[in-house]
mmCIF file of C-alpha atoms in Angstrom:
data_model
loop_
_atom_site.group_PDB
_atom_site.id
_atom_site.type_symbol
_atom_site.label_atom_id
_atom_site.label_comp_id
_atom_site.label_asym_id
_atom_site.label_seq_id
_atom_site.Cartn_x
_atom_site.Cartn_y
_atom_site.Cartn_z
ATOM 1 C CA MET L 257 37.076 20.636 45.433
ATOM 2 C CA ILE L 258 35.212 19.170 48.394
ATOM 3 C CA ARG L 259 37.049 18.215 51.526
ATOM 4 C CA PRO L 260 34.201 17.112 53.825
ATOM 5 C CA THR L 261 34.991 15.631 57.206
ATOM 6 C CA ARG L 262 35.058 11.861 57.110
ATOM 7 C CA ARG L 263 32.718 10.301 59.643
ATOM 8 C CA ALA L 264 32.416 6.738 60.907
ATOM 9 C CA ASP L 265 29.332 4.906 59.652
ATOM 10 C CA THR L 266 27.458 3.564 62.670
ATOM 11 C CA ASP L 267 23.969 3.061 61.152
ATOM 12 C CA ALA L 268 21.735 0.362 62.589
ATOM 13 C CA ASP L 269 20.390 -2.208 60.111
ATOM 14 C CA PHE L 270 16.752 -2.283 59.101
ATOM 15 C CA THR L 271 14.505 -4.661 61.021
ATOM 16 C CA ARG L 272 12.997 -7.633 59.221
ATOM 17 C CA ARG L 273 9.648 -5.846 59.337
ATOM 18 C CA ARG L 274 11.066 -2.848 57.495
ATOM 19 C CA LEU L 275 12.635 -5.074 54.858
ATOM 20 C CA ALA L 276 9.256 -6.719 54.302
ATOM 21 C CA GLN L 277 7.653 -3.300 53.974
ATOM 22 C CA LEU L 278 10.264 -2.288 51.415
ATOM 23 C CA ALA L 279 9.467 -5.441 49.475
ATOM 24 C CA VAL L 280 5.851 -4.277 49.332
ATOM 25 C CA LEU L 281 7.105 -0.856 48.229
ATOM 26 C CA GLY L 282 8.999 -2.537 45.408
ATOM 27 C CA LEU L 283 5.708 -3.958 44.177
ATOM 28 C CA ALA L 284 3.886 -0.659 44.534
ATOM 29 C CA ALA L 285 6.586 1.385 42.838
ATOM 30 C CA GLY L 286 6.979 -0.936 39.875
ATOM 31 C CA ALA L 287 10.558 -1.774 40.771
ATOM 32 C CA ALA L 288 12.475 -3.954 38.373
ATOM 33 C CA PRO L 289 14.277 -7.112 39.533
ATOM 34 C CA ALA L 290 17.623 -7.270 41.319
ATOM 35 C CA ALA L 291 17.387 -4.072 43.368
ATOM 36 C CA LEU L 292 17.175 -5.796 46.738
ATOM 37 C CA PRO L 293 17.744 -9.366 47.803
ATOM 38 C CA GLY L 294 14.390 -10.989 48.457
ATOM 39 C CA THR L 295 12.186 -8.169 47.180
ATOM 40 C CA ALA L 296 9.534 -8.733 44.566
ATOM 41 C CA SER L 297 9.251 -6.791 41.342
ATOM 42 C CA ALA L 298 6.411 -5.617 39.147
ATOM 43 C CA ALA L 299 6.100 -4.235 35.666
ATOM 44 C CA VAL L 300 5.672 -0.536 35.019
ATOM 45 C CA PRO L 301 1.897 0.130 34.821
ATOM 46 C CA SER L 302 0.499 -0.126 31.321
ATOM 47 C CA SER L 303 -0.509 3.054 29.530
ATOM 48 C CA ALA L 304 -3.706 1.393 28.287
ATOM 49 C CA THR L 305 -5.809 3.208 30.879
ATOM 50 C CA ALA L 306 -3.977 6.537 30.537
ATOM 51 C CA PRO L 307 -5.748 9.431 28.813
ATOM 52 C CA PRO L 308 -5.262 8.903 25.047
ATOM 53 C CA ALA L 309 -3.740 12.329 24.313
ATOM 54 C CA GLY L 310 -0.674 11.682 26.453
ATOM 55 C CA ARG L 311 -0.327 7.982 25.742
ATOM 56 C CA PRO L 312 2.346 8.228 22.993
ATOM 57 C CA HIS L 313 4.575 10.226 25.349
ATOM 58 C CA TYR L 314 4.038 7.773 28.232
ATOM 59 C CA ASP L 315 4.833 4.868 25.904
ATOM 60 C CA ARG L 316 8.033 6.607 24.824
ATOM 61 C CA ALA L 317 9.023 7.084 28.471
ATOM 62 C CA ARG L 318 8.482 3.374 29.109
ATOM 63 C CA ARG L 319 10.688 2.498 26.158
ATOM 64 C CA LEU L 320 13.400 4.847 27.448
ATOM 65 C CA ALA L 321 13.149 3.345 30.929
ATOM 66 C CA ALA L 322 13.413 -0.218 29.590
ATOM 67 C CA ASP L 323 14.365 -2.487 32.509
ATOM 68 C CA ASP L 324 16.181 0.180 34.556
ATOM 69 C CA PRO L 325 14.626 0.080 38.074
ATOM 70 C CA VAL L 326 15.372 3.753 38.779
ATOM 71 C CA LEU L 327 13.817 4.961 35.538
ATOM 72 C CA ARG L 328 10.888 2.565 35.814
ATOM 73 C CA ALA L 329 10.104 3.939 39.269
ATOM 74 C CA LEU L 330 10.129 7.459 37.808
ATOM 75 C CA VAL L 331 7.648 6.425 35.106
ATOM 76 C CA THR L 332 5.375 4.935 37.751
ATOM 77 C CA ALA L 333 5.576 8.054 39.911
ATOM 78 C CA LEU L 334 4.594 10.315 36.992
ATOM 79 C CA THR L 335 1.861 8.062 35.595
ATOM 80 C CA PRO L 336 -1.546 9.756 36.028
ATOM 81 C CA GLY L 337 -3.358 8.395 39.060
ATOM 82 C CA SER L 338 -0.292 6.887 40.731
ATOM 83 C CA VAL L 339 -0.224 7.200 44.523
ATOM 84 C CA LEU L 340 2.716 6.248 46.735
ATOM 85 C CA PRO L 341 1.748 3.840 49.531
ATOM 86 C CA PRO L 342 2.560 4.519 53.204
ATOM 87 C CA LEU L 343 6.266 3.851 53.660
ATOM 88 C CA PRO L 344 8.503 2.768 56.528
ATOM 89 C CA ALA L 345 11.009 5.224 57.940
ATOM 90 C CA PRO L 346 14.492 3.803 57.299
ATOM 91 C CA ALA L 347 17.457 4.200 59.595
ATOM 92 C CA PRO L 348 19.933 6.916 58.577
ATOM 93 C CA VAL L 349 22.562 5.858 56.090
ATOM 94 C CA LYS L 350 25.547 7.449 54.376
ATOM 95 C CA LEU L 351 24.899 7.402 50.650
ATOM 96 C CA PHE L 352 28.407 8.832 50.143
ATOM 97 C CA ASP L 353 31.238 9.676 52.526
ATOM 98 C CA ASN L 354 29.875 13.218 52.903
ATOM 99 C CA LEU L 355 26.141 12.708 52.284
ATOM 100 C CA VAL L 356 23.614 11.279 54.739
ATOM 101 C CA LEU L 357 20.035 10.205 54.010
ATOM 102 C CA LEU L 358 17.665 11.185 56.843
ATOM 103 C CA SER L 359 14.211 9.851 56.075
ATOM 104 C CA ALA L 360 10.705 9.846 57.483
ATOM 105 C CA GLY L 361 9.772 7.209 54.883
ATOM 106 C CA TRP L 362 7.654 9.033 52.341
ATOM 107 C CA VAL L 363 9.873 12.121 52.468
ATOM 108 C CA SER L 364 13.610 12.489 53.069
ATOM 109 C CA ALA L 365 16.266 15.084 53.821
ATOM 110 C CA MET L 366 19.937 15.009 52.847
ATOM 111 C CA ALA L 367 22.775 16.210 55.085
ATOM 112 C CA VAL L 368 25.949 17.377 53.347
ATOM 113 C CA LEU L 369 28.916 17.030 55.729
ATOM 114 C CA THR L 370 31.752 19.534 55.338
ATOM 115 C CA ASP L 371 34.857 20.530 57.298
ATOM 116 C CA ASP L 372 33.034 23.585 58.682
ATOM 117 C CA GLY L 373 29.595 22.166 59.390
ATOM 118 C CA ILE L 374 26.497 20.680 57.792
ATOM 119 C CA VAL L 375 24.229 21.851 54.996
ATOM 120 C CA LEU L 376 20.821 20.217 55.372
ATOM 121 C CA ILE L 377 18.744 19.873 52.205
ATOM 122 C CA ASP L 378 15.101 19.988 53.405
ATOM 123 C CA ALA L 379 13.921 19.603 56.982
ATOM 124 C CA LEU L 380 11.109 17.004 56.837
ATOM 125 C CA THR L 381 7.540 17.544 57.978
ATOM 126 C CA SER L 382 7.518 19.074 61.452
ATOM 127 C CA PRO L 383 9.409 20.111 64.583
ATOM 128 C CA ALA L 384 8.887 16.536 65.764
ATOM 129 C CA ASP L 385 10.747 15.245 62.694
ATOM 130 C CA ALA L 386 13.585 17.688 63.334
ATOM 131 C CA GLU L 387 13.919 16.416 66.894
ATOM 132 C CA GLY L 388 13.089 12.770 66.270
ATOM 133 C CA VAL L 389 14.648 12.071 62.860
ATOM 134 C CA VAL L 390 17.220 14.708 61.882
ATOM 135 C CA VAL L 391 18.978 15.196 65.226
ATOM 136 C CA PRO L 392 19.320 11.527 66.267
ATOM 137 C CA GLY L 393 19.940 10.509 62.658
ATOM 138 C CA LEU L 394 22.994 12.716 62.402
ATOM 139 C CA ARG L 395 24.280 11.430 65.723
ATOM 140 C CA ALA L 396 23.800 7.844 64.533
ATOM 141 C CA VAL L 397 26.311 8.383 61.707
ATOM 142 C CA GLY L 398 28.803 10.220 63.910
ATOM 143 C CA ALA L 399 27.841 13.790 62.933
ATOM 144 C CA ASP L 400 27.008 16.576 65.394
ATOM 145 C CA PRO L 401 23.592 18.180 64.714
ATOM 146 C CA ALA L 402 24.878 21.353 66.384
ATOM 147 C CA ALA L 403 27.066 21.718 63.274
ATOM 148 C CA ILE L 404 24.029 22.418 61.049
ATOM 149 C CA ARG L 405 24.848 25.810 59.542
ATOM 150 C CA HIS L 406 22.352 26.005 56.672
ATOM 151 C CA VAL L 407 18.944 24.513 55.852
ATOM 152 C CA VAL L 408 18.137 24.671 52.139
ATOM 153 C CA VAL L 409 14.402 24.169 51.547
ATOM 154 C CA THR L 410 13.762 22.847 48.045
ATOM 155 C CA HIS L 411 10.191 24.144 47.958
ATOM 156 C CA GLY L 412 7.461 25.652 50.068
ATOM 157 C CA HIS L 413 5.481 22.577 51.095
ATOM 158 C CA PRO L 414 5.210 21.547 54.767
ATOM 159 C CA ASP L 415 6.872 18.156 54.275
ATOM 160 C CA HIS L 416 10.062 19.970 53.277
ATOM 161 C CA PHE L 417 10.188 23.005 55.577
ATOM 162 C CA GLY L 418 8.413 21.593 58.660
ATOM 163 C CA GLY L 419 11.501 21.179 60.859
ATOM 164 C CA ALA L 420 13.484 24.154 59.561
ATOM 165 C CA GLN L 421 12.572 26.728 62.194
ATOM 166 C CA THR L 422 13.259 24.282 65.011
ATOM 167 C CA LEU L 423 16.787 23.729 63.679
ATOM 168 C CA ALA L 424 17.274 27.457 63.152
ATOM 169 C CA ASP L 425 16.179 28.224 66.709
ATOM 170 C CA ARG L 426 18.248 25.457 68.278
ATOM 171 C CA TYR L 427 21.484 25.702 66.290
ATOM 172 C CA GLY L 428 21.413 29.112 64.668
ATOM 173 C CA ALA L 429 21.118 27.610 61.188
ATOM 174 C CA ARG L 430 20.224 29.945 58.323
ATOM 175 C CA VAL L 431 17.176 28.943 56.280
ATOM 176 C CA HIS L 432 17.278 29.356 52.489
ATOM 177 C CA MET L 433 14.326 29.300 50.079
ATOM 178 C CA SER L 434 13.545 30.841 46.707
ATOM 179 C CA PRO L 435 11.816 34.252 46.824
ATOM 180 C CA ALA L 436 8.740 32.830 45.050
ATOM 181 C CA ASP L 437 8.264 30.154 47.689
ATOM 182 C CA TRP L 438 8.938 32.541 50.589
ATOM 183 C CA ASP L 439 6.085 34.539 49.039
ATOM 184 C CA LEU L 440 4.016 31.354 48.816
ATOM 185 C CA LEU L 441 4.413 30.839 52.570
ATOM 186 C CA ALA L 442 3.515 34.467 53.223
ATOM 187 C CA ARG L 443 0.273 34.013 51.279
ATOM 188 C CA THR L 444 -0.738 30.631 52.660
ATOM 189 C CA ARG L 445 0.594 31.004 56.234
ATOM 190 C CA PRO L 446 0.991 27.257 56.937
ATOM 191 C CA ALA L 447 1.777 25.835 60.360
ATOM 192 C CA ASP L 448 5.482 25.483 61.255
ATOM 193 C CA ALA L 449 6.580 27.789 58.423
ATOM 194 C CA PRO L 450 10.062 29.194 59.024
ATOM 195 C CA VAL L 451 10.591 32.906 59.485
ATOM 196 C CA ARG L 452 11.726 34.422 56.188
ATOM 197 C CA ASP L 453 15.515 34.378 56.109
ATOM 198 C CA LEU L 454 17.736 34.054 53.014
ATOM 199 C CA ASP L 455 16.606 34.136 49.373
ATOM 200 C CA ILE L 456 18.012 31.624 46.883
ATOM 201 C CA ALA L 457 18.893 33.272 43.580
ATOM 202 C CA ASP L 458 18.806 31.121 40.460
ATOM 203 C CA GLY L 459 22.231 29.504 40.067
ATOM 204 C CA ALA L 460 23.381 30.592 43.542
ATOM 205 C CA GLN L 461 26.418 28.897 45.047
ATOM 206 C CA LEU L 462 26.417 27.991 48.732
ATOM 207 C CA THR L 463 29.938 27.275 50.006
ATOM 208 C CA LEU L 464 30.782 25.771 53.386
ATOM 209 C CA GLY L 465 34.043 24.101 54.402
ATOM 210 C CA GLY L 466 35.369 23.941 50.853
ATOM 211 C CA THR L 467 32.149 22.362 49.540
ATOM 212 C CA THR L 468 30.154 24.392 47.011
ATOM 213 C CA ILE L 469 26.528 23.471 46.306
ATOM 214 C CA GLU L 470 24.787 24.976 43.283
ATOM 215 C CA LEU L 471 21.121 25.910 43.689
ATOM 216 C CA HIS L 472 18.974 26.200 40.565
ATOM 217 C CA HIS L 473 15.404 27.418 40.175
ATOM 218 C CA THR L 474 13.242 24.654 38.651
ATOM 219 C CA PRO L 475 9.675 25.995 39.022
ATOM 220 C CA GLY L 476 6.680 23.849 38.208
ATOM 221 C CA HIS L 477 5.953 21.774 41.294
ATOM 222 C CA THR L 478 5.769 25.106 43.116
ATOM 223 C CA PRO L 479 6.484 28.603 41.774
ATOM 224 C CA GLY L 480 9.971 28.573 43.302
ATOM 225 C CA THR L 481 11.141 24.966 43.474
ATOM 226 C CA VAL L 482 14.939 24.685 43.775
ATOM 227 C CA SER L 483 17.089 21.751 42.623
ATOM 228 C CA PRO L 484 20.622 21.438 44.052
ATOM 229 C CA VAL L 485 23.794 20.080 42.457
ATOM 230 C CA ILE L 486 25.915 18.625 45.259
ATOM 231 C CA PRO L 487 29.556 17.459 45.168
ATOM 232 C CA VAL L 488 29.806 14.025 46.804
ATOM 233 C CA ARG L 489 32.743 11.781 47.633
ATOM 234 C CA ALA L 490 33.052 8.000 47.551
ATOM 235 C CA GLY L 491 36.313 6.311 48.443
ATOM 236 C CA GLY L 492 38.432 9.349 47.631
ATOM 237 C CA ARG L 493 36.749 10.020 44.292
ATOM 238 C CA TYR L 494 34.457 12.989 43.723
ATOM 239 C CA HIS L 495 31.197 13.010 41.798
ATOM 240 C CA SER L 496 28.485 15.530 40.998
ATOM 241 C CA ALA L 497 25.009 14.717 42.341
ATOM 242 C CA MET L 498 21.650 16.230 41.477
ATOM 243 C CA LEU L 499 18.484 16.345 43.565
ATOM 244 C CA TRP L 500 15.316 17.234 41.651
ATOM 245 C CA GLY L 501 13.465 19.549 44.025
ATOM 246 C CA GLY L 502 9.809 18.684 43.354
ATOM 247 C CA LEU L 503 8.435 15.942 41.113
ATOM 248 C CA ASN L 504 4.623 15.838 41.403
ATOM 249 C CA PRO L 505 3.336 17.715 38.333
ATOM 250 C CA PRO L 506 0.933 20.665 38.502
ATOM 251 C CA SER L 507 -2.408 20.532 36.693
ATOM 252 C CA THR L 508 -2.694 23.509 34.338
ATOM 253 C CA VAL L 509 -1.134 23.662 30.885
ATOM 254 C CA ALA L 510 0.763 26.855 31.732
ATOM 255 C CA GLU L 511 2.269 25.387 34.911
ATOM 256 C CA LEU L 512 3.142 22.154 33.127
ATOM 257 C CA ARG L 513 4.934 24.083 30.403
ATOM 258 C CA THR L 514 6.897 25.873 33.125
ATOM 259 C CA LEU L 515 7.823 22.486 34.560
ATOM 260 C CA LEU L 516 8.950 21.221 31.151
ATOM 261 C CA ALA L 517 11.136 24.306 30.685
ATOM 262 C CA SER L 518 12.688 23.569 34.091
ATOM 263 C CA VAL L 519 13.444 19.993 33.013
ATOM 264 C CA HIS L 520 15.251 21.354 29.958
ATOM 265 C CA SER L 521 17.234 24.028 31.803
ATOM 266 C CA PHE L 522 18.302 21.705 34.612
ATOM 267 C CA ARG L 523 19.263 18.991 32.171
ATOM 268 C CA ALA L 524 21.678 21.485 30.638
ATOM 269 C CA VAL L 525 23.056 22.255 34.111
ATOM 270 C CA MET L 526 23.566 18.532 34.646
ATOM 271 C CA ARG L 527 25.573 18.274 31.438
ATOM 272 C CA ARG L 528 27.730 21.249 32.401
ATOM 273 C CA THR L 529 28.446 19.897 35.885
ATOM 274 C CA ASN L 530 28.874 16.287 34.713
ATOM 275 C CA VAL L 531 26.189 14.917 37.038
ATOM 276 C CA GLU L 532 26.585 11.187 37.674
ATOM 277 C CA VAL L 533 24.426 10.762 40.796
ATOM 278 C CA GLU L 534 20.623 11.039 41.059
ATOM 279 C CA LEU L 535 18.872 11.785 44.362
ATOM 280 C CA SER L 536 15.277 12.525 45.342
ATOM 281 C CA ASN L 537 13.485 13.865 48.408
ATOM 282 C CA HIS L 538 10.631 11.365 47.900
ATOM 283 C CA PRO L 539 10.852 7.604 47.222
ATOM 284 C CA ASN L 540 9.808 7.982 43.588
ATOM 285 C CA ASP L 541 13.161 6.857 42.152
ATOM 286 C CA HIS L 542 13.789 3.450 43.764
ATOM 287 C CA GLY L 543 15.806 5.432 46.308
ATOM 288 C CA LEU L 544 14.906 3.643 49.541
ATOM 289 C CA GLU L 545 15.574 0.285 47.916
ATOM 290 C CA ARG L 546 18.958 1.531 46.704
ATOM 291 C CA ALA L 547 19.754 2.907 50.164
ATOM 292 C CA GLU L 548 19.072 -0.490 51.679
ATOM 293 C CA GLN L 549 21.146 -2.183 48.977
ATOM 294 C CA LEU L 550 24.015 0.170 49.821
ATOM 295 C CA ARG L 551 23.634 -0.543 53.531
ATOM 296 C CA ARG L 552 23.829 -4.307 53.028
ATOM 297 C CA GLN L 553 26.430 -4.644 50.291
ATOM 298 C CA PRO L 554 30.102 -5.424 50.986
ATOM 299 C CA PRO L 555 32.732 -2.662 51.026
ATOM 300 C CA GLY L 556 34.006 -1.783 47.582
ATOM 301 C CA ALA L 557 30.810 -2.754 45.743
ATOM 302 C CA ALA L 558 29.413 -0.299 43.195
ATOM 303 C CA ASN L 559 27.391 2.520 44.717
ATOM 304 C CA PRO L 560 23.798 2.134 43.420
ATOM 305 C CA PHE L 561 23.314 5.924 43.418
ATOM 306 C CA LEU L 562 26.242 6.442 41.048
ATOM 307 C CA LEU L 563 24.361 6.103 37.761
ATOM 308 C CA GLY L 564 26.873 7.776 35.457
ATOM 309 C CA GLY L 565 26.315 10.664 33.070
ATOM 310 C CA PRO L 566 24.370 8.894 30.275
ATOM 311 C CA ARG L 567 21.962 7.259 32.730
ATOM 312 C CA THR L 568 21.229 10.487 34.631
ATOM 313 C CA GLN L 569 20.570 12.172 31.278
ATOM 314 C CA ARG L 570 18.184 9.350 30.394
ATOM 315 C CA TYR L 571 16.455 9.932 33.731
ATOM 316 C CA MET L 572 15.737 13.496 32.620
ATOM 317 C CA ALA L 573 14.650 12.288 29.170
ATOM 318 C CA VAL L 574 12.092 10.015 30.847
ATOM 319 C CA MET L 575 10.882 12.946 32.937
ATOM 320 C CA ASP L 576 10.642 15.077 29.797
ATOM 321 C CA ALA L 577 8.469 12.486 28.040
ATOM 322 C CA MET L 578 6.182 12.012 31.044
ATOM 323 C CA VAL L 579 5.678 15.767 31.476
ATOM 324 C CA ARG L 580 4.914 16.088 27.746
ATOM 325 C CA GLY L 581 2.258 13.428 28.252
ATOM 326 C CA ARG L 582 0.770 15.411 31.113
ATOM 327 C CA ILE L 583 0.716 18.534 28.924
ATOM 328 C CA ALA L 584 -1.070 16.666 26.119
ATOM 329 C CA ASP L 585 -3.668 15.369 28.587
ATOM 330 C CA ALA L 586 -4.192 18.817 30.113
ATOM 331 C CA GLU L 587 -4.555 20.435 26.678
ATOM 332 C CA ALA L 588 -7.108 17.817 25.655
ATOM 333 C CA ALA L 589 -9.046 18.358 28.880
ATOM 334 C CA GLU L 590 -9.045 22.123 28.408
ATOM 335 C CA GLU L 591 -10.214 21.752 24.817
ATOM 336 C CA ALA L 592 -13.009 19.389 25.858
ATOM 337 C CA GLY L 593 -14.044 21.804 28.579
ATOM 338 C CA ALA L 594 -14.111 24.711 26.138
ATOM 339 C CA GLU L 595 -16.231 22.733 23.671
ATOM 340 C CA ALA L 596 -18.624 21.715 26.437
ATOM 341 C CA GLY L 597 -18.928 25.347 27.492
ATOM 342 C CA THR L 598 -19.647 26.443 23.932
ATOM 343 C CA GLY L 599 -22.297 23.788 23.584
ATOM 344 C CA ALA L 600 -23.945 24.829 26.820
ATOM 345 C CA ARG L 601 -23.988 28.491 25.763
ATOM 346 C CA GLY L 602 -25.465 27.532 22.380
ATOM 347 C CA ALA L 603 -28.184 25.515 24.059
ATOM 348 C CA ARG L 604 -29.133 28.464 26.260
ATOM 349 C CA THR L 605 -29.228 30.782 23.262
ATOM 350 C CA VAL L 606 -31.663 28.528 21.383
ATOM 351 C CA ALA L 607 -33.852 28.042 24.435
ATOM 352 C CA ALA L 608 -34.079 31.728 25.327
ATOM 353 C CA PRO L 609 -36.965 32.627 22.962
ATOM 354 C CA HIS L 610 -39.112 29.942 24.613
ATOM 355 C CA ALA L 611 -38.444 31.211 28.135
#
């Protein structure tokens, strides 16, 4: 089992300005009451304006979410047309004894602390984030950034790989990504892309210092999105945590069906590994609010990221329903487009003799 090095928590508190900004975020994300002292709440957006094909699925997701702030935030994030507002960058915080949140606000990385070094999950947006967020953030919680041994990139978008090459060059860290997303970078050639290093096989296990992280292919957001299962420790007890690698749905029916299959396969992984903790690399799960709650609460209080098995399974059930709604909408749009095309061709055929 995990035996990560225990580090002293020396995080600085949020400023009053950041707390006010998080209160605004609570409104924008549809957060339910009681997540943070002094923050406002808002209802999950109604499905009345959603495309009618997907509406029954969206309504089911809202019923599943009920008044759970984490699940309600997920519904909001997956509702068609939802856009996350600009977000403040929080100070680093230990979510568990061996897991550190390092955030640029709208995107975050997770550092897994082990006896033999650090596994970084994602590397934020740029070399500047690596130098200005990851490195000082680790130092702020008593960890040495020179101990970064591996950078696992959940998917091939710049906000997740942007700082990876900087950390590889500076500390000799190995960079891991799925073969499909290494290929994506080779095709698109984005700025700050890391040099191709290690491929992540589906179900691969990455072990460092007695800590083993499982890495599962969950394509849909990108062709090679990877979702980790991470062992975490709180007060001497061990729990299994999941991090869904990429939430924003694709647009085509085929890609959406791939995403739905990934939801199903990863949900089975979560059952097998008894996942009790939900994490995200974007603030689409009430995560920043929960991080601030954790930072402010007294020692011994319940960890807001420890949802338990039934609640993490319900999280995936909500995701399932929302993705089904997206599929229904996309199928309806494709059908309407096909009918419009047929009508246009018929009109040209009738008109041709008069040309």
